Backbone as a printed PyTorch tensor [residue, N CA C, xyz], in Angstrom:
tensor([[[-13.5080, -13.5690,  19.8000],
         [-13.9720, -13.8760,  18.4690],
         [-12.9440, -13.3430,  17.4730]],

        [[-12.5050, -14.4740,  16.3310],
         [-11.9220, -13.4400,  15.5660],
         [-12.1870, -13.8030,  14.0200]],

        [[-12.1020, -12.8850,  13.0780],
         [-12.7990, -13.3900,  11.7570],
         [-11.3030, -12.6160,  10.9090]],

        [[-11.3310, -13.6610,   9.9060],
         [-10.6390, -13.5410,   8.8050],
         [-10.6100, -13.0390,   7.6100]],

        [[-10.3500, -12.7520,   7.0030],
         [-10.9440, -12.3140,   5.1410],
         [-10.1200, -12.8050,   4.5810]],

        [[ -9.8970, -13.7280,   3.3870],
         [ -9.2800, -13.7070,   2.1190],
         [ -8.0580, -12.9560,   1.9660]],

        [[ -7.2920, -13.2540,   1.6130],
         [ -6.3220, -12.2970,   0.9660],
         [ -6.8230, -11.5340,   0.1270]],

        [[ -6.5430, -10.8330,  -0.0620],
         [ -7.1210,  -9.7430,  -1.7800],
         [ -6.0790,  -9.2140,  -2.2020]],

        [[ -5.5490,  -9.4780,  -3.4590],
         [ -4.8320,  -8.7020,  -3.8060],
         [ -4.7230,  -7.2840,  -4.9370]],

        [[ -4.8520,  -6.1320,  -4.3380],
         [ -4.4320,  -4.4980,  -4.7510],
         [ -3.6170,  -4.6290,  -5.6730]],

        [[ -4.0660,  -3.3980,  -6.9020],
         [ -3.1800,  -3.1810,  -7.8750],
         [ -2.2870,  -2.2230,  -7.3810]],

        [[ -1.8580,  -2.4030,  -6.3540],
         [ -0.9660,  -0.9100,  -5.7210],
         [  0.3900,  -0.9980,  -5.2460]],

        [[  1.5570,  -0.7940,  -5.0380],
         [  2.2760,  -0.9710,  -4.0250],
         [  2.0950,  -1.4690,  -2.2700]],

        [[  2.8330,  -2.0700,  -1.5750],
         [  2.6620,  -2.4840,  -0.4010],
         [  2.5700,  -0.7830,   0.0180]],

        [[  3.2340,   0.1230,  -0.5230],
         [  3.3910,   1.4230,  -0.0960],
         [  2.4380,   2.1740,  -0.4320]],

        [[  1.5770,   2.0690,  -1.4470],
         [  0.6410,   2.7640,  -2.2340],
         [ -0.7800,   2.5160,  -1.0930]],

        [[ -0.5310,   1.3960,  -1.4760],
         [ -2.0620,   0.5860,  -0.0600],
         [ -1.6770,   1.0860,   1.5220]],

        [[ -0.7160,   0.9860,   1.8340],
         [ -0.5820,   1.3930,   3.4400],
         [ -0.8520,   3.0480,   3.1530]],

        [[ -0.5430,   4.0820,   2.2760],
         [ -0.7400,   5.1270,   2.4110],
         [ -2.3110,   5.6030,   2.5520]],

        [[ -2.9950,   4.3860,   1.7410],
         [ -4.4210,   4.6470,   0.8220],
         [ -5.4770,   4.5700,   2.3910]],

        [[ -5.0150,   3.4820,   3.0730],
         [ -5.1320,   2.8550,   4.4180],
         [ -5.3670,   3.9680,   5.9710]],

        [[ -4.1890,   4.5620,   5.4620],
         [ -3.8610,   5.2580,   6.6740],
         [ -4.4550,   6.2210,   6.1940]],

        [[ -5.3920,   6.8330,   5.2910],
         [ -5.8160,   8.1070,   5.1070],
         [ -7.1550,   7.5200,   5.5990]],

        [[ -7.7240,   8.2390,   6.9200],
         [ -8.9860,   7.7910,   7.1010],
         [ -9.8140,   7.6540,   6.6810]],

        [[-10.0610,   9.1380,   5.6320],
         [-11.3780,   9.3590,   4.7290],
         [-11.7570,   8.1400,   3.5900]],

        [[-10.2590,   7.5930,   3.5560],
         [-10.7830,   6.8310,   1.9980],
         [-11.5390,   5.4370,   2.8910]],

        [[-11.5330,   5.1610,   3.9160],
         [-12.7760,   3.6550,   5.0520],
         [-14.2890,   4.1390,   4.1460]],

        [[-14.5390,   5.5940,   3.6340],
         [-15.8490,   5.5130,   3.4790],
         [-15.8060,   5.2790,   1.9410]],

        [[-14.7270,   4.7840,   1.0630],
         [-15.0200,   4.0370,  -0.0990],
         [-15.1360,   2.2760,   0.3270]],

        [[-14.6700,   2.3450,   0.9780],
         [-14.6390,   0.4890,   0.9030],
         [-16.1970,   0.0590,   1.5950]],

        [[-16.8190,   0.6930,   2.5960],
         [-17.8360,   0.7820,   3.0770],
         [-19.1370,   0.2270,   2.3870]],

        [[-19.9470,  -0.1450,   3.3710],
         [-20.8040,  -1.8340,   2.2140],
         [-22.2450,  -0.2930,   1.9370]],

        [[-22.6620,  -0.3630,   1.0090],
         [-24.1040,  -0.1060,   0.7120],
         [-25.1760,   0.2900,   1.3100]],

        [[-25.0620,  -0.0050,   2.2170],
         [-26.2920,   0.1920,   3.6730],
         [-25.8760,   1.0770,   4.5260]],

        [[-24.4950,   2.0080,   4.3980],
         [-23.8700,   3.1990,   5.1170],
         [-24.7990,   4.0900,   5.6400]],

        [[-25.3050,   4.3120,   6.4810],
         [-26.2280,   5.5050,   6.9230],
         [-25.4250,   6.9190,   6.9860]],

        [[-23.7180,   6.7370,   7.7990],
         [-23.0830,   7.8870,   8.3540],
         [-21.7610,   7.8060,   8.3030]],

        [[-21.2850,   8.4370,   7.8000],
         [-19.5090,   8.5230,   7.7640],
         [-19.0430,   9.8220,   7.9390]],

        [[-18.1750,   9.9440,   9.2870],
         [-17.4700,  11.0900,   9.5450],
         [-16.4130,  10.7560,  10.1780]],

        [[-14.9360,  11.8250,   9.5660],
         [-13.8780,  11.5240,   9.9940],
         [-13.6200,  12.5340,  11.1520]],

        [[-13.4750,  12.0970,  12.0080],
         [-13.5150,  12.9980,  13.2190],
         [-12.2460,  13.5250,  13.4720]],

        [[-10.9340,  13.0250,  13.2040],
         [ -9.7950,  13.7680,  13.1170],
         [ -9.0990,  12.9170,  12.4110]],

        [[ -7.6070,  13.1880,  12.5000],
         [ -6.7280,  12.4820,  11.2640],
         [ -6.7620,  11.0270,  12.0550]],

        [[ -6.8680,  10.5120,  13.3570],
         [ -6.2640,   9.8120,  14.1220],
         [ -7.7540,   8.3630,  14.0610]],

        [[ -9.4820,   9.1370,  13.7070],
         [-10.1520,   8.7310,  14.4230],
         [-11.6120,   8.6920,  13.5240]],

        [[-12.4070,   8.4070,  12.8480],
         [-14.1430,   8.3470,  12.3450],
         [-14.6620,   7.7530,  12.8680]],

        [[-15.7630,   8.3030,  12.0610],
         [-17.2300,   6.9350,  13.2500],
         [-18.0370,   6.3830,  11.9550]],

        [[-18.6670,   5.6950,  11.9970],
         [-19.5380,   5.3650,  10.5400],
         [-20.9320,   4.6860,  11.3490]],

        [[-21.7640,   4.3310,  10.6380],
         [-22.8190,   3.4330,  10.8510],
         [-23.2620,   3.1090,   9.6910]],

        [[-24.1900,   1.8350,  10.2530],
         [-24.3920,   1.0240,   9.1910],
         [-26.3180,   1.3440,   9.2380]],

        [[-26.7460,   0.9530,   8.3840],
         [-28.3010,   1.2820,   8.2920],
         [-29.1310,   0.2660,   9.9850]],

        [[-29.7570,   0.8950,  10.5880],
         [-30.2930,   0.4980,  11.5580],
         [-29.3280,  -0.8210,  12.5610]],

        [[-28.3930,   0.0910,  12.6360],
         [-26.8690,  -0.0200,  13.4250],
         [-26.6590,   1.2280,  14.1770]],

        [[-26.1200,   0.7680,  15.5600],
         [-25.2580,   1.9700,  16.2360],
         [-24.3280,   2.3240,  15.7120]],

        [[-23.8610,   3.7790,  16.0950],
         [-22.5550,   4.1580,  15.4220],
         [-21.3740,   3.5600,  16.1090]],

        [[-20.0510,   3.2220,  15.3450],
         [-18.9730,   2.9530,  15.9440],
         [-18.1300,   4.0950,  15.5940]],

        [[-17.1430,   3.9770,  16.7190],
         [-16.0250,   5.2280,  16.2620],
         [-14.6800,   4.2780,  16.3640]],

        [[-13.6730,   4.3270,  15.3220],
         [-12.8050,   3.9620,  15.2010],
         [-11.7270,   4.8300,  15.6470]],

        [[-10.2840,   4.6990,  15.9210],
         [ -9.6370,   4.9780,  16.1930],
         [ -8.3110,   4.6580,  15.5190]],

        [[ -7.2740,   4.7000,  14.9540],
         [ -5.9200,   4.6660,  14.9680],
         [ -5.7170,   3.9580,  16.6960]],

        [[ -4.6980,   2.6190,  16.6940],
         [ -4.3010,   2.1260,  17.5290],
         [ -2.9040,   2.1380,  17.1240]],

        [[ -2.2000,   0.8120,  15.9010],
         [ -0.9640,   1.2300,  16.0000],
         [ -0.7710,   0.9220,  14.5920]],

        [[  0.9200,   1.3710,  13.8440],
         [  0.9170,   1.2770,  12.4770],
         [  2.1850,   0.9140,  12.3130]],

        [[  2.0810,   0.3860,  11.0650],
         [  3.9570,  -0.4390,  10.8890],
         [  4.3160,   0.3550,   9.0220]],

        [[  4.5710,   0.9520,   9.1420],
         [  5.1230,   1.3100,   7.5250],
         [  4.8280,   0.1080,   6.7440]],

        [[  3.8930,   0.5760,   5.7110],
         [  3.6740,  -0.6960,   4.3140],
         [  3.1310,  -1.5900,   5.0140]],

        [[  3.5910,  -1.6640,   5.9510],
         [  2.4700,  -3.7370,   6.4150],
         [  1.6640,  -3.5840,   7.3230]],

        [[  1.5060,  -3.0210,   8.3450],
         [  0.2880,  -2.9040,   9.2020],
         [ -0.6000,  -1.6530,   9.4980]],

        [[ -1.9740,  -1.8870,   9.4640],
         [ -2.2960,  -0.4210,  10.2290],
         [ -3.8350,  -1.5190,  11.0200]],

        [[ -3.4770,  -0.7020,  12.1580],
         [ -4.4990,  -1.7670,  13.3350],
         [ -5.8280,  -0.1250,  14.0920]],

        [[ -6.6160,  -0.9640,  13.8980],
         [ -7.6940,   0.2320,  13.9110],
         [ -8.8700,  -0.1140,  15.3670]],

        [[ -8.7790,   0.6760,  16.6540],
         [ -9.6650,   0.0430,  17.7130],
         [-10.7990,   0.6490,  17.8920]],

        [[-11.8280,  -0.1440,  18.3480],
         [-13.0100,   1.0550,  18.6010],
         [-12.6280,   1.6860,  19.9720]],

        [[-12.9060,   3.0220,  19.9520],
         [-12.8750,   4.2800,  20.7640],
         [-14.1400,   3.7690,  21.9390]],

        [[-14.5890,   3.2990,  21.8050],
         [-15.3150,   2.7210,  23.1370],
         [-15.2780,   1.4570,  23.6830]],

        [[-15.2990,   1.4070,  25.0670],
         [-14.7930,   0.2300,  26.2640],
         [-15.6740,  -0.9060,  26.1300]],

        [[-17.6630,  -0.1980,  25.4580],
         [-18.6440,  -1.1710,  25.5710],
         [-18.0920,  -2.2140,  24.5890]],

        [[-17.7480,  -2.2140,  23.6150],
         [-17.5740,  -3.0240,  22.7010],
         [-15.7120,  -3.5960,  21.9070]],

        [[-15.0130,  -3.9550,  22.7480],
         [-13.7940,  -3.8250,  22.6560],
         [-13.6310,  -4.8500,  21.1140]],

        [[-13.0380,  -3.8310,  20.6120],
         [-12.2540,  -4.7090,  19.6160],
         [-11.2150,  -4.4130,  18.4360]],

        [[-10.8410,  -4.7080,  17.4240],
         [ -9.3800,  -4.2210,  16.6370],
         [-10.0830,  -4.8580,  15.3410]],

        [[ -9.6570,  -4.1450,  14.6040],
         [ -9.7680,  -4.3520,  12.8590],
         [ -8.1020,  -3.8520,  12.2260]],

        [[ -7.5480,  -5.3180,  11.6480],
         [ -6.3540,  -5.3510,  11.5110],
         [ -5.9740,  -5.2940,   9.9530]],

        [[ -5.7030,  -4.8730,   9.5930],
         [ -5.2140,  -4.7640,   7.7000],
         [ -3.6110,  -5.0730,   7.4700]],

        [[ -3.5780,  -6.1860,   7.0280],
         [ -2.0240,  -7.0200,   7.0160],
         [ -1.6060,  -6.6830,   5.5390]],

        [[ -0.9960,  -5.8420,   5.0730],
         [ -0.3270,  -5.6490,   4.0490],
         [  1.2170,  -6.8490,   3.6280]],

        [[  0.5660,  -7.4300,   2.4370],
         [  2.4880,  -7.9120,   1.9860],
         [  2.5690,  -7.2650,   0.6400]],

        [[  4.1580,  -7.2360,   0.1090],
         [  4.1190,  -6.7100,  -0.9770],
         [  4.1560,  -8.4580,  -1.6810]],

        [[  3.6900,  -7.8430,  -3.5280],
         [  3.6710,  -8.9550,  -3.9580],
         [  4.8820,  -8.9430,  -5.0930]],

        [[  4.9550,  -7.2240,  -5.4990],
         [  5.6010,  -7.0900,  -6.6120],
         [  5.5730,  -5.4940,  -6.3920]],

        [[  5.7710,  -5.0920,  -7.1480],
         [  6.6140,  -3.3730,  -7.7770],
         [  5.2120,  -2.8940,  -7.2760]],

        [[  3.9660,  -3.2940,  -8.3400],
         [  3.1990,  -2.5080,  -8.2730],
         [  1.6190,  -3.0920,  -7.8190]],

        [[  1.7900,  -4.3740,  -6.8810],
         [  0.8760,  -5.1280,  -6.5640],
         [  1.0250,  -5.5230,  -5.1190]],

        [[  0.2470,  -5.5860,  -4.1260],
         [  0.4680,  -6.1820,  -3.0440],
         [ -1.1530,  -6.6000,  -2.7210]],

        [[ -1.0960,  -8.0560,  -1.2250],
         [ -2.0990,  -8.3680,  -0.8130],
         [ -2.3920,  -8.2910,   0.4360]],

        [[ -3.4780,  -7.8880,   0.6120],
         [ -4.2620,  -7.5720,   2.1980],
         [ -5.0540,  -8.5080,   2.8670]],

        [[ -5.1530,  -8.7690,   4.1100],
         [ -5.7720,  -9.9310,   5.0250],
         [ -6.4500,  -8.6760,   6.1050]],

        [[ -7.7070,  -9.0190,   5.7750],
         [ -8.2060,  -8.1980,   7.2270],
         [ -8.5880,  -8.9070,   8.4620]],

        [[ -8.2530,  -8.6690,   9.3690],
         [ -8.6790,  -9.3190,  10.8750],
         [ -9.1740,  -8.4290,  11.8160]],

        [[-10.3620,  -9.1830,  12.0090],
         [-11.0380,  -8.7970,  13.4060],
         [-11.3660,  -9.6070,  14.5610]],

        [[-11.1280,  -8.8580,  15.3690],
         [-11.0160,  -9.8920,  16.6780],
         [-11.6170,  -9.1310,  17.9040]],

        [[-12.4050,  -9.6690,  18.5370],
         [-12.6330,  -9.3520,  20.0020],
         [-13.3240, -10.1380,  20.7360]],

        [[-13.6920,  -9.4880,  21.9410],
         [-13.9340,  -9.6600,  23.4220],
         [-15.6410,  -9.5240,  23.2070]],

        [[-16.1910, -10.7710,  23.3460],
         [-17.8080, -10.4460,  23.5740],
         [-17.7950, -11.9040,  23.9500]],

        [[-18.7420, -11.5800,  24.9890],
         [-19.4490, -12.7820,  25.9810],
         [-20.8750, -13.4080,  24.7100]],

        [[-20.5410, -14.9830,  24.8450],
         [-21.3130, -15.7690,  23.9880],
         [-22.4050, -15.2820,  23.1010]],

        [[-23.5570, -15.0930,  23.4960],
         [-24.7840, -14.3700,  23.0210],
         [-24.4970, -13.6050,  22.3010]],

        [[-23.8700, -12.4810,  22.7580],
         [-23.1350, -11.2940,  21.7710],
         [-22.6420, -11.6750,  20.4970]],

        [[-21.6530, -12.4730,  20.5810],
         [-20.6760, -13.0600,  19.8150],
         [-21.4810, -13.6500,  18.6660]],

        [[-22.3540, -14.7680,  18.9410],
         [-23.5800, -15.5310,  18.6100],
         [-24.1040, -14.1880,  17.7350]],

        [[-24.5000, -13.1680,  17.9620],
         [-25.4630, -12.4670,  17.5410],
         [-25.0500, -11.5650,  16.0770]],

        [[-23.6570, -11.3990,  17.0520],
         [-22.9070, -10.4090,  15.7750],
         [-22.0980, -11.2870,  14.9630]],

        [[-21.8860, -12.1960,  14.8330],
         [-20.6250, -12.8100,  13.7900],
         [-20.5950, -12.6830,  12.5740]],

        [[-22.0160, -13.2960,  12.2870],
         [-22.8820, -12.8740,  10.7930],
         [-23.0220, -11.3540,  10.1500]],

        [[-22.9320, -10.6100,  10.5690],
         [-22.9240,  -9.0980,  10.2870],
         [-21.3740,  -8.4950,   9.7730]],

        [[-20.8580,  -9.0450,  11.0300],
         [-19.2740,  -8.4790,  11.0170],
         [-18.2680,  -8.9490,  10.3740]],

        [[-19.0150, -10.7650,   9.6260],
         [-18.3960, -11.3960,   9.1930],
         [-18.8160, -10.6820,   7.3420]],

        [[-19.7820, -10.6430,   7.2220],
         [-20.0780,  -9.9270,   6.1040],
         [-19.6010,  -8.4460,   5.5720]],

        [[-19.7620,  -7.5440,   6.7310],
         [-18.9680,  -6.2540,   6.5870],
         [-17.3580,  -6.6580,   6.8280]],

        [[-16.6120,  -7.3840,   6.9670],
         [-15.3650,  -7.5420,   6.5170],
         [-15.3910,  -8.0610,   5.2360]],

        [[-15.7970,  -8.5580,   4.4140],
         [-15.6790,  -9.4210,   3.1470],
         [-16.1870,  -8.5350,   2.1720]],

        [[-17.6500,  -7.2740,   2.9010],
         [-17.2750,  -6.0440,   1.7610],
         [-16.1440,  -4.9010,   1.9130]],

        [[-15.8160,  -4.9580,   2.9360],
         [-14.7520,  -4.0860,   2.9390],
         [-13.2650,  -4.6090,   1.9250]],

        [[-13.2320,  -6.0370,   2.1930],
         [-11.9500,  -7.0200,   1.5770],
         [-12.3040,  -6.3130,   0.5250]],

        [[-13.2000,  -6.6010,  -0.3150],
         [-13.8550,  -6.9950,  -1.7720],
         [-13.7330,  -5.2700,  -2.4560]],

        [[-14.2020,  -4.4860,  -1.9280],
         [-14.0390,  -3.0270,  -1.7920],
         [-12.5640,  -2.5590,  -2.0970]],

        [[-11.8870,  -2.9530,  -1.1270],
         [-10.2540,  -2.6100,  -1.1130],
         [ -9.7480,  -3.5470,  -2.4780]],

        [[-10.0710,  -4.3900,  -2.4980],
         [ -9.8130,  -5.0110,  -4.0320],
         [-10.2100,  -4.4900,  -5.4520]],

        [[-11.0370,  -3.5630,  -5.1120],
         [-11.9980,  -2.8210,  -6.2980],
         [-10.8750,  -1.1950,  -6.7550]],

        [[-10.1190,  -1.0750,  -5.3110],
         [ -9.4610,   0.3150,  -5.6270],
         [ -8.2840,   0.2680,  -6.6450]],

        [[ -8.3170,   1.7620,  -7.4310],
         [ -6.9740,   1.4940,  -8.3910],
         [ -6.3850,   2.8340,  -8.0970]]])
């Protein structure tokens, strides 16, 4: 499965946003409304949940200076990557594409799309809100 978001474009540097990105703590500003739990478990790794949601724990997977930072869940049950595509646009502006993608057998897939497809578009919308 994989879902897309919009471009959005940040009043920030391509450099300003990859820094903002890679600081874990700031995932619990972009975070939709219905947050039950946010903890950053080390520099590398948090977990969050969503209101009458299991917790996920994220992880640091891999990172590209200014343009990429790729984020996996820390558990095998549910494999998957949340991708944040940085371009620059200008001095003090750049735009972000988030992607998520994974591995779930039909039903699953079926079940969650609608959820995950929504918590990416507040997260987009969120990261568009930061100055």
């Amino acid at each position: 499965m994989f879902i897309e978001t919009p471009k959005k474009t940040i009043q920030k540097s391509d450099a300003a946003t990859f820094e903002f990105l890679t600081n874990l703590e700031n995932f619990e500003k972009l975070m939709p409304d219905n947050i039950d739990k946010f903890e950053v478990i080390n520099e590398n790794r948090f977990l969050f949940a969503l209101k009458g949601m299991p917790e996920i724990v994220l992880e640091r997977k891999e990172q590209t200076p200014n343009s990429q930072l790729v984020l996996g869940a820390a558990s095998e049950k549910l494999p998957f990557t949340l991708t944040a595509n940085i371009n620059a646009v200008s001095e003090n502006e750049s735009e972000v594409e988030l992607n998520f993608s994974g591995e779930f057998n039909a039903m699953m897939a079926m079940m969650i799309k609608k959820p995950i497809t929504n918590f990416m578009n507040t997260l987009s919308e969120n990261l568009g809100a930061i100055s």
